Amino acid sequence: MSFDLTGKRIFVAGHRGMVGSALLRRLEREDCECLTAERSDLDLRDQPAVRAWFAANTPDAVILAAAKVGGIKANDNFPADFLQDNLLIQSNVIGAAHEHHASKLLFLGSSCIYPKFAEQPIGEDQLLTGPLEPTNEWYAIAKIAGIKLCQAYRKQHGCDFISAMPTNLYGPGDNYDPETSHVLPALIRKAADAKQSGEQNLRIWGSGTPLREFLHVDDLADALVFLLKNYSAGRHINVGSGQEISIADLARLVMQVAGLTGEVLTDRSQPDGTPRKLLDSSRISAMGWNATIPLEEGVKTVFDSFMKDRT
Ligand code: GFB
């Protein structure tokens, strides 16, 4: 059942993003060739262009890491973009992969596909068992459609298309824009700004009580290569670290790493989102893959490199 990467030409869609660039780093250790396309040369929302690219390049396998992504506020503020761009990108790439006979495709989703009040830890079978979190239902609906499209191509055409659902990610190449980023890069940037201005407190959005699980993107890239080689089934598979923390404690960790001695202040005018989102990753763990980068270590590395890039 294993998919041998030796000599394979693998299209990493979204190679400039945090996940795509981590995949390129990880795939350097495999005996395969990575194909990439710059956004200026190929708009993945453009179906004829995507078809033409696949006809010219005929990849053996595809990892679909390209997506319109963002934090809680970006999702809430740009629902049409999050729904439409993601539907177009995934439908074009998955369709063209079938049309041009890619032997394998790995689609990437997100833990926000699960219901807002899903049972914890969240097993794969919790999908479509309840209402979604309103701030990110648009993105979630697109990602659910992506899982279903892979399953549909598997059922109708026998394609070996699989889907992985990662938990909240962080790492090198993240988006640090204060309005559109996810929480960890936002806190790193706020802490770096505070350090420079002499401020000792850190202000977070919401109440600080939501719980999140964080996975370093290098761990995710390793899991994706593992799944590409070893997983072949219609059912999507969770990829988490098992390391859960409240947003207030995460802020304290970032403050500690940054050397800030003040307090965590809250801004309750901002949304909390889902109260808890801990994935049950027992299926991938039973296959032999586990995350290796502890949150404390990952946050320190990312903070140090953010500070270095700033100077
Ligand atoms: O990472 P985040 O934006 O996304 O926010 P979600 C996580 C939690 O951190 C929320 C709080 O409770 C935020 O209110 N938070 C505190 C902050 N301070 C900040 C801050 O300065 N910036 C941000 N961004 N958050 C996203 C989904 O949900 O998770 C996406 O919207 C996707 O669709 C992604 O699934 C993985 O975890 O709430």
mmCIF file of C-alpha atoms and ligand atoms in Angstrom:
data_model
loop_
_atom_site.group_PDB
_atom_site.id
_atom_site.type_symbol
_atom_site.label_atom_id
_atom_site.label_comp_id
_atom_site.label_asym_id
_atom_site.label_seq_id
_atom_site.Cartn_x
_atom_site.Cartn_y
_atom_site.Cartn_z
ATOM 1 C CA MET A 1 0.000 0.000 0.000
ATOM 2 C CA SER A 2 2.957 2.333 0.518
ATOM 3 C CA PHE A 3 3.569 5.090 -2.060
ATOM 4 C CA ASP A 4 7.271 5.211 -2.972
ATOM 5 C CA LEU A 5 8.503 8.781 -3.508
ATOM 6 C CA THR A 6 11.708 7.722 -5.279
ATOM 7 C CA GLY A 7 12.018 9.529 -8.600
ATOM 8 C CA LYS A 8 8.524 11.024 -8.259
ATOM 9 C CA ARG A 9 7.668 14.566 -9.396
ATOM 10 C CA ILE A 10 5.599 16.159 -6.653
ATOM 11 C CA PHE A 11 3.656 19.386 -7.154
ATOM 12 C CA VAL A 12 3.686 21.384 -3.911
ATOM 13 C CA ALA A 13 0.823 23.817 -4.491
ATOM 14 C CA GLY A 14 1.289 26.868 -2.251
ATOM 15 C CA HIS A 15 5.054 26.529 -1.827
ATOM 16 C CA ARG A 16 5.494 30.168 -0.692
ATOM 17 C CA GLY A 17 3.160 29.697 2.286
ATOM 18 C CA MET A 18 4.125 28.517 5.764
ATOM 19 C CA VAL A 19 3.056 24.904 5.102
ATOM 20 C CA GLY A 20 4.306 24.757 1.510
ATOM 21 C CA SER A 21 7.759 26.074 2.387
ATOM 22 C CA ALA A 22 8.031 23.603 5.284
ATOM 23 C CA LEU A 23 7.124 20.841 2.812
ATOM 24 C CA LEU A 24 9.901 21.894 0.431
ATOM 25 C CA ARG A 25 12.387 21.756 3.336
ATOM 26 C CA ARG A 26 11.134 18.313 4.390
ATOM 27 C CA LEU A 27 11.037 16.883 0.849
ATOM 28 C CA GLU A 28 14.716 17.760 0.361
ATOM 29 C CA ARG A 29 15.371 14.631 2.443
ATOM 30 C CA GLU A 30 13.473 12.432 -0.048
ATOM 31 C CA ASP A 31 14.718 11.204 -3.403
ATOM 32 C CA CYS A 32 12.041 13.086 -5.342
ATOM 33 C CA GLU A 33 11.662 16.252 -7.421
ATOM 34 C CA CYS A 34 9.450 19.130 -6.232
ATOM 35 C CA LEU A 35 7.458 21.081 -8.802
ATOM 36 C CA THR A 36 6.303 24.577 -7.877
ATOM 37 C CA ALA A 37 4.473 27.439 -9.582
ATOM 38 C CA GLU A 38 4.743 31.098 -8.627
ATOM 39 C CA ARG A 39 1.481 32.879 -7.919
ATOM 40 C CA SER A 40 2.367 35.481 -10.574
ATOM 41 C CA ASP A 41 2.618 32.696 -13.186
ATOM 42 C CA LEU A 42 -0.296 30.526 -12.081
ATOM 43 C CA ASP A 43 -3.480 31.697 -10.349
ATOM 44 C CA LEU A 44 -4.908 28.497 -8.865
ATOM 45 C CA ARG A 45 -8.395 30.061 -8.970
ATOM 46 C CA ASP A 46 -8.196 30.104 -12.773
ATOM 47 C CA GLN A 47 -9.396 26.719 -14.053
ATOM 48 C CA PRO A 48 -8.069 26.912 -17.665
ATOM 49 C CA ALA A 49 -4.663 28.042 -16.337
ATOM 50 C CA VAL A 50 -4.521 25.199 -13.813
ATOM 51 C CA ARG A 51 -5.498 22.637 -16.465
ATOM 52 C CA ALA A 52 -2.824 23.984 -18.824
ATOM 53 C CA TRP A 53 -0.187 23.844 -16.071
ATOM 54 C CA PHE A 54 -1.048 20.205 -15.282
ATOM 55 C CA ALA A 55 -1.034 19.291 -18.992
ATOM 56 C CA ALA A 56 2.453 20.773 -19.352
ATOM 57 C CA ASN A 57 3.939 19.416 -16.100
ATOM 58 C CA THR A 58 2.043 16.143 -15.360
ATOM 59 C CA PRO A 59 3.089 15.690 -11.711
ATOM 60 C CA ASP A 60 3.084 12.148 -10.255
ATOM 61 C CA ALA A 61 1.698 13.439 -6.966
ATOM 62 C CA VAL A 62 0.194 16.642 -5.578
ATOM 63 C CA ILE A 63 0.228 18.164 -2.096
ATOM 64 C CA LEU A 64 -2.451 20.831 -1.997
ATOM 65 C CA ALA A 65 -1.116 23.304 0.572
ATOM 66 C CA ALA A 66 -2.398 26.384 -1.272
ATOM 67 C CA ALA A 67 -5.332 28.077 0.431
ATOM 68 C CA LYS A 68 -6.714 31.411 1.516
ATOM 69 C CA VAL A 69 -5.986 31.307 5.270
ATOM 70 C CA GLY A 70 -6.064 33.679 8.227
ATOM 71 C CA GLY A 71 -6.889 34.126 11.879
ATOM 72 C CA ILE A 72 -10.239 34.490 13.556
ATOM 73 C CA LYS A 73 -10.841 38.094 12.421
ATOM 74 C CA ALA A 74 -9.716 37.640 8.809
ATOM 75 C CA ASN A 75 -12.113 34.675 8.551
ATOM 76 C CA ASP A 76 -14.925 36.743 10.014
ATOM 77 C CA ASN A 77 -14.254 39.865 7.920
ATOM 78 C CA PHE A 78 -13.730 38.256 4.500
ATOM 79 C CA PRO A 79 -16.230 35.351 4.360
ATOM 80 C CA ALA A 80 -16.766 35.540 0.592
ATOM 81 C CA ASP A 81 -13.014 35.343 -0.122
ATOM 82 C CA PHE A 82 -12.472 32.469 2.307
ATOM 83 C CA LEU A 83 -15.338 30.456 0.829
ATOM 84 C CA GLN A 84 -14.915 31.269 -2.856
ATOM 85 C CA ASP A 85 -11.113 31.294 -3.205
ATOM 86 C CA ASN A 86 -10.771 28.001 -1.375
ATOM 87 C CA LEU A 87 -13.574 26.313 -3.331
ATOM 88 C CA LEU A 88 -11.979 27.421 -6.610
ATOM 89 C CA ILE A 89 -8.393 26.481 -5.698
ATOM 90 C CA GLN A 90 -9.251 22.999 -4.453
ATOM 91 C CA SER A 91 -11.778 22.217 -7.154
ATOM 92 C CA ASN A 92 -9.349 23.260 -9.926
ATOM 93 C CA VAL A 93 -6.339 21.425 -8.506
ATOM 94 C CA ILE A 94 -8.185 18.232 -7.530
ATOM 95 C CA GLY A 95 -9.990 18.131 -10.900
ATOM 96 C CA ALA A 96 -6.791 18.688 -12.884
ATOM 97 C CA ALA A 97 -4.915 16.084 -10.816
ATOM 98 C CA HIS A 98 -7.550 13.528 -11.871
ATOM 99 C CA GLU A 99 -7.610 14.691 -15.487
ATOM 100 C CA HIS A 100 -3.836 14.415 -15.806
ATOM 101 C CA HIS A 101 -3.542 11.110 -13.928
ATOM 102 C CA ALA A 102 -1.665 12.111 -10.769
ATOM 103 C CA SER A 103 -1.182 8.858 -8.832
ATOM 104 C CA LYS A 104 -1.697 10.503 -5.450
ATOM 105 C CA LEU A 105 -3.056 13.761 -4.012
ATOM 106 C CA LEU A 106 -2.978 15.005 -0.440
ATOM 107 C CA PHE A 107 -5.523 17.697 0.454
ATOM 108 C CA LEU A 108 -5.032 19.838 3.542
ATOM 109 C CA GLY A 109 -7.939 20.942 5.693
ATOM 110 C CA SER A 110 -8.189 22.386 9.187
ATOM 111 C CA SER A 111 -9.534 21.478 12.627
ATOM 112 C CA CYS A 112 -12.225 24.161 12.188
ATOM 113 C CA ILE A 113 -14.181 21.687 10.008
ATOM 114 C CA TYR A 114 -15.546 20.187 13.243
ATOM 115 C CA PRO A 115 -18.628 21.444 15.129
ATOM 116 C CA LYS A 116 -18.131 24.341 17.550
ATOM 117 C CA PHE A 117 -19.098 22.141 20.501
ATOM 118 C CA ALA A 118 -17.584 18.860 19.306
ATOM 119 C CA GLU A 119 -16.753 16.183 21.881
ATOM 120 C CA GLN A 120 -13.114 16.491 23.003
ATOM 121 C CA PRO A 121 -10.668 15.251 21.946
ATOM 122 C CA ILE A 122 -12.208 15.528 18.473
ATOM 123 C CA GLY A 123 -12.213 12.281 16.525
ATOM 124 C CA GLU A 124 -12.587 12.211 12.751
ATOM 125 C CA ASP A 125 -16.142 10.870 13.122
ATOM 126 C CA GLN A 126 -17.256 14.191 14.672
ATOM 127 C CA LEU A 127 -17.405 15.731 11.185
ATOM 128 C CA LEU A 128 -20.896 17.036 10.285
ATOM 129 C CA THR A 129 -22.406 16.182 13.668
ATOM 130 C CA GLY A 130 -23.312 19.757 14.689
ATOM 131 C CA PRO A 131 -23.258 23.478 13.855
ATOM 132 C CA LEU A 132 -19.931 25.135 13.003
ATOM 133 C CA GLU A 133 -18.225 28.051 14.766
ATOM 134 C CA PRO A 134 -19.763 31.152 13.070
ATOM 135 C CA THR A 135 -16.489 33.128 12.758
ATOM 136 C CA ASN A 136 -14.962 30.526 10.451
ATOM 137 C CA GLU A 137 -17.873 28.571 8.983
ATOM 138 C CA TRP A 138 -17.088 29.884 5.473
ATOM 139 C CA TYR A 139 -13.562 28.501 5.512
ATOM 140 C CA ALA A 140 -14.797 25.328 7.224
ATOM 141 C CA ILE A 141 -17.481 24.711 4.580
ATOM 142 C CA ALA A 142 -14.858 25.077 1.823
ATOM 143 C CA LYS A 143 -12.548 22.607 3.587
ATOM 144 C CA ILE A 144 -15.381 20.121 4.166
ATOM 145 C CA ALA A 145 -16.188 20.364 0.441
ATOM 146 C CA GLY A 146 -12.501 19.597 -0.283
ATOM 147 C CA ILE A 147 -12.610 16.424 1.827
ATOM 148 C CA LYS A 148 -15.806 15.374 0.090
ATOM 149 C CA LEU A 149 -14.361 16.092 -3.363
ATOM 150 C CA CYS A 150 -11.384 13.825 -2.642
ATOM 151 C CA GLN A 151 -13.767 11.123 -1.399
ATOM 152 C CA ALA A 152 -15.968 11.575 -4.483
ATOM 153 C CA TYR A 153 -13.030 11.177 -6.899
ATOM 154 C CA ARG A 154 -11.930 8.100 -4.935
ATOM 155 C CA LYS A 155 -15.435 6.613 -5.121
ATOM 156 C CA GLN A 156 -16.242 7.496 -8.741
ATOM 157 C CA HIS A 157 -12.816 7.236 -10.383
ATOM 158 C CA GLY A 158 -10.695 5.183 -7.967
ATOM 159 C CA CYS A 159 -8.250 8.088 -7.397
ATOM 160 C CA ASP A 160 -5.858 7.776 -4.458
ATOM 161 C CA PHE A 161 -6.771 11.204 -3.057
ATOM 162 C CA ILE A 162 -6.414 11.640 0.721
ATOM 163 C CA SER A 163 -7.116 14.444 3.234
ATOM 164 C CA ALA A 164 -5.258 15.510 6.382
ATOM 165 C CA MET A 165 -6.729 17.840 9.045
ATOM 166 C CA PRO A 166 -4.034 19.689 10.975
ATOM 167 C CA THR A 167 -4.626 21.491 14.251
ATOM 168 C CA ASN A 168 -3.586 25.185 14.748
ATOM 169 C CA LEU A 169 -0.158 25.675 13.170
ATOM 170 C CA TYR A 170 2.791 27.992 13.753
ATOM 171 C CA GLY A 171 6.376 28.244 12.569
ATOM 172 C CA PRO A 172 8.755 29.955 10.159
ATOM 173 C CA GLY A 173 7.119 31.861 7.313
ATOM 174 C CA ASP A 174 3.978 32.700 9.318
ATOM 175 C CA ASN A 175 1.823 35.792 8.685
ATOM 176 C CA TYR A 176 2.558 38.486 11.316
ATOM 177 C CA ASP A 177 -0.009 41.040 10.172
ATOM 178 C CA PRO A 178 -1.814 42.080 13.397
ATOM 179 C CA GLU A 179 -5.270 42.120 11.806
ATOM 180 C CA THR A 180 -5.195 38.933 9.727
ATOM 181 C CA SER A 181 -2.757 36.621 11.542
ATOM 182 C CA HIS A 182 -3.413 33.688 13.834
ATOM 183 C CA VAL A 183 -2.926 34.064 17.564
ATOM 184 C CA LEU A 184 0.662 32.883 17.994
ATOM 185 C CA PRO A 185 2.312 35.127 15.393
ATOM 186 C CA ALA A 186 0.083 37.979 16.644
ATOM 187 C CA LEU A 187 1.320 37.508 20.212
ATOM 188 C CA ILE A 188 4.933 37.212 19.080
ATOM 189 C CA ARG A 189 4.653 40.476 17.203
ATOM 190 C CA LYS A 190 2.896 42.240 20.080
ATOM 191 C CA ALA A 191 5.554 40.986 22.517
ATOM 192 C CA ALA A 192 8.366 42.106 20.203
ATOM 193 C CA ASP A 193 6.728 45.562 19.876
ATOM 194 C CA ALA A 194 6.294 45.762 23.662
ATOM 195 C CA LYS A 195 9.926 44.845 24.221
ATOM 196 C CA GLN A 196 11.054 47.597 21.883
ATOM 197 C CA SER A 197 8.790 50.242 23.419
ATOM 198 C CA GLY A 198 9.460 49.283 27.051
ATOM 199 C CA GLU A 199 5.841 48.162 27.678
ATOM 200 C CA GLN A 200 5.647 45.163 30.051
ATOM 201 C CA ASN A 201 2.010 44.014 29.599
ATOM 202 C CA LEU A 202 0.557 42.019 26.705
ATOM 203 C CA ARG A 203 -3.009 42.614 25.484
ATOM 204 C CA ILE A 204 -4.852 39.659 23.951
ATOM 205 C CA TRP A 205 -8.144 39.452 22.069
ATOM 206 C CA GLY A 206 -11.113 37.882 23.844
ATOM 207 C CA SER A 207 -11.240 36.396 27.342
ATOM 208 C CA GLY A 208 -8.077 34.276 27.196
ATOM 209 C CA THR A 209 -10.066 31.177 28.231
ATOM 210 C CA PRO A 210 -10.325 29.383 24.834
ATOM 211 C CA LEU A 211 -8.118 26.323 24.568
ATOM 212 C CA ARG A 212 -6.058 25.620 21.481
ATOM 213 C CA GLU A 213 -3.702 22.861 20.411
ATOM 214 C CA PHE A 214 -0.556 23.973 18.548
ATOM 215 C CA LEU A 215 1.617 22.068 16.086
ATOM 216 C CA HIS A 216 4.930 23.280 14.651
ATOM 217 C CA VAL A 217 4.790 23.404 10.850
ATOM 218 C CA ASP A 218 7.950 21.281 10.540
ATOM 219 C CA ASP A 219 6.143 18.527 12.464
ATOM 220 C CA LEU A 220 3.182 18.937 10.111
ATOM 221 C CA ALA A 221 5.403 18.683 7.014
ATOM 222 C CA ASP A 222 6.888 15.476 8.401
ATOM 223 C CA ALA A 223 3.389 14.091 9.036
ATOM 224 C CA LEU A 224 2.272 14.984 5.510
ATOM 225 C CA VAL A 225 5.201 13.174 3.898
ATOM 226 C CA PHE A 226 4.476 10.211 6.190
ATOM 227 C CA LEU A 227 0.825 10.195 5.086
ATOM 228 C CA LEU A 228 1.686 10.612 1.418
ATOM 229 C CA LYS A 229 3.796 7.476 1.690
ATOM 230 C CA ASN A 230 1.686 5.399 4.061
ATOM 231 C CA TYR A 231 -1.974 6.448 4.026
ATOM 232 C CA SER A 232 -4.555 5.510 1.442
ATOM 233 C CA ALA A 233 -8.210 5.838 2.468
ATOM 234 C CA GLY A 234 -11.196 8.071 1.862
ATOM 235 C CA ARG A 235 -11.556 8.993 5.517
ATOM 236 C CA HIS A 236 -9.720 12.210 6.450
ATOM 237 C CA ILE A 237 -7.080 11.934 9.188
ATOM 238 C CA ASN A 238 -6.294 14.306 12.082
ATOM 239 C CA VAL A 239 -2.781 15.635 12.677
ATOM 240 C CA GLY A 240 -2.226 17.203 16.098
ATOM 241 C CA SER A 241 0.429 17.509 18.785
ATOM 242 C CA GLY A 242 -1.750 16.719 21.802
ATOM 243 C CA GLN A 243 -0.322 19.883 23.401
ATOM 244 C CA GLU A 244 -3.221 22.064 24.495
ATOM 245 C CA ILE A 245 -2.984 25.454 26.210
ATOM 246 C CA SER A 246 -5.333 28.333 27.076
ATOM 247 C CA ILE A 247 -4.813 31.566 25.155
ATOM 248 C CA ALA A 248 -3.963 33.367 28.431
ATOM 249 C CA ASP A 249 -1.287 30.764 29.250
ATOM 250 C CA LEU A 250 0.013 30.977 25.698
ATOM 251 C CA ALA A 251 0.371 34.739 26.171
ATOM 252 C CA ARG A 252 2.252 34.093 29.444
ATOM 253 C CA LEU A 253 4.580 31.697 27.616
ATOM 254 C CA VAL A 254 5.282 34.296 24.909
ATOM 255 C CA MET A 255 5.880 36.950 27.605
ATOM 256 C CA GLN A 256 8.315 34.667 29.378
ATOM 257 C CA VAL A 257 10.213 33.954 26.149
ATOM 258 C CA ALA A 258 10.276 37.696 25.330
ATOM 259 C CA GLY A 259 11.313 38.669 28.866
ATOM 260 C CA LEU A 260 8.201 40.744 29.601
ATOM 261 C CA THR A 261 7.382 40.948 33.308
ATOM 262 C CA GLY A 262 3.898 42.555 33.254
ATOM 263 C CA GLU A 263 0.437 41.021 32.989
ATOM 264 C CA VAL A 264 -1.858 39.586 30.367
ATOM 265 C CA LEU A 265 -4.634 42.086 29.630
ATOM 266 C CA THR A 266 -7.818 41.052 27.824
ATOM 267 C CA ASP A 267 -9.926 42.802 25.179
ATOM 268 C CA ARG A 268 -13.382 41.321 25.461
ATOM 269 C CA SER A 269 -14.697 43.320 22.516
ATOM 270 C CA GLN A 270 -12.857 40.798 20.310
ATOM 271 C CA PRO A 271 -14.202 37.295 19.555
ATOM 272 C CA ASP A 272 -13.159 34.131 21.415
ATOM 273 C CA GLY A 273 -14.248 31.701 18.701
ATOM 274 C CA THR A 274 -14.472 27.994 19.469
ATOM 275 C CA PRO A 275 -14.036 27.306 23.204
ATOM 276 C CA ARG A 276 -11.885 24.203 22.686
ATOM 277 C CA LYS A 277 -10.339 22.457 19.675
ATOM 278 C CA LEU A 278 -8.207 19.478 20.695
ATOM 279 C CA LEU A 279 -7.825 16.842 18.001
ATOM 280 C CA ASP A 280 -7.853 13.124 18.677
ATOM 281 C CA SER A 281 -4.750 12.125 16.709
ATOM 282 C CA SER A 282 -4.765 8.500 17.813
ATOM 283 C CA ARG A 283 -5.161 7.158 14.264
ATOM 284 C CA ILE A 284 -1.972 8.708 12.877
ATOM 285 C CA SER A 285 -0.218 7.925 16.152
ATOM 286 C CA ALA A 286 -1.221 4.241 15.838
ATOM 287 C CA MET A 287 0.321 4.263 12.345
ATOM 288 C CA GLY A 288 3.633 5.318 13.934
ATOM 289 C CA TRP A 289 3.773 9.117 13.547
ATOM 290 C CA ASN A 290 3.956 11.553 16.475
ATOM 291 C CA ALA A 291 4.871 15.237 16.811
ATOM 292 C CA THR A 292 8.334 15.915 18.240
ATOM 293 C CA ILE A 293 8.678 19.689 18.735
ATOM 294 C CA PRO A 294 7.452 20.856 22.182
ATOM 295 C CA LEU A 295 5.499 24.132 22.164
ATOM 296 C CA GLU A 296 7.935 25.880 24.541
ATOM 297 C CA GLU A 297 10.874 25.065 22.262
ATOM 298 C CA GLY A 298 8.985 25.986 19.077
ATOM 299 C CA VAL A 299 7.805 29.341 20.458
ATOM 300 C CA LYS A 300 11.327 30.228 21.551
ATOM 301 C CA THR A 301 12.821 29.401 18.141
ATOM 302 C CA VAL A 302 10.137 31.333 16.285
ATOM 303 C CA PHE A 303 10.418 34.354 18.609
ATOM 304 C CA ASP A 304 14.230 34.433 18.261
ATOM 305 C CA SER A 305 14.092 34.270 14.478
ATOM 306 C CA PHE A 306 11.367 36.960 14.385
ATOM 307 C CA MET A 307 13.606 39.265 16.452
ATOM 308 C CA LYS A 308 16.607 38.462 14.277
ATOM 309 C CA ASP A 309 14.687 39.241 11.062
ATOM 310 C CA ARG A 310 13.602 42.568 12.551
ATOM 311 C CA THR A 311 17.116 43.832 13.164
HETATM 312 O O1 GFB B 1 -5.508 31.771 16.003
HETATM 313 P P1 GFB B 1 -6.839 32.373 15.936
HETATM 314 O O2 GFB B 1 -6.969 33.649 15.176
HETATM 315 O O3 GFB B 1 -7.851 31.365 15.324
HETATM 316 O O4 GFB B 1 -7.342 32.706 17.427
HETATM 317 P P2 GFB B 1 -8.905 30.228 15.778
HETATM 318 C C1 GFB B 1 -7.277 31.770 18.471
HETATM 319 C C2 GFB B 1 -7.723 32.392 19.777
HETATM 320 O O5 GFB B 1 -6.753 33.371 20.177
HETATM 321 C C3 GFB B 1 -9.058 33.128 19.740
HETATM 322 C C4 GFB B 1 -7.393 34.567 20.569
HETATM 323 O O6 GFB B 1 -9.758 32.886 20.963
HETATM 324 C C5 GFB B 1 -8.638 34.600 19.679
HETATM 325 O O7 GFB B 1 -9.604 35.503 20.223
HETATM 326 N N1 GFB B 1 -6.484 35.703 20.415
HETATM 327 C C6 GFB B 1 -5.976 36.454 21.435
HETATM 328 C C7 GFB B 1 -6.003 36.218 19.260
HETATM 329 N N2 GFB B 1 -5.226 37.455 20.976
HETATM 330 C C8 GFB B 1 -5.218 37.333 19.619
HETATM 331 C C9 GFB B 1 -4.604 38.084 18.575
HETATM 332 O O8 GFB B 1 -3.917 39.097 18.797
HETATM 333 N N3 GFB B 1 -4.799 37.644 17.299
HETATM 334 C C10 GFB B 1 -5.554 36.537 17.023
HETATM 335 N N4 GFB B 1 -5.685 36.152 15.743
HETATM 336 N N5 GFB B 1 -6.176 35.821 17.989
HETATM 337 C C11 GFB B 1 -8.861 29.943 13.235
HETATM 338 C C12 GFB B 1 -9.899 29.885 12.155
HETATM 339 O O9 GFB B 1 -9.569 29.937 14.407
HETATM 340 O O10 GFB B 1 -8.024 28.812 13.266
HETATM 341 C C13 GFB B 1 -9.373 29.402 10.878
HETATM 342 O O11 GFB B 1 -10.515 31.146 12.051
HETATM 343 C C14 GFB B 1 -8.462 28.204 11.029
HETATM 344 O O12 GFB B 1 -10.449 29.087 10.064
HETATM 345 C C15 GFB B 1 -7.444 28.414 12.100
HETATM 346 O O13 GFB B 1 -9.205 27.049 11.283
HETATM 347 C C16 GFB B 1 -6.576 27.200 12.352
HETATM 348 O O14 GFB B 1 -8.211 29.034 16.316
HETATM 349 O O15 GFB B 1 -9.959 30.779 16.661
#
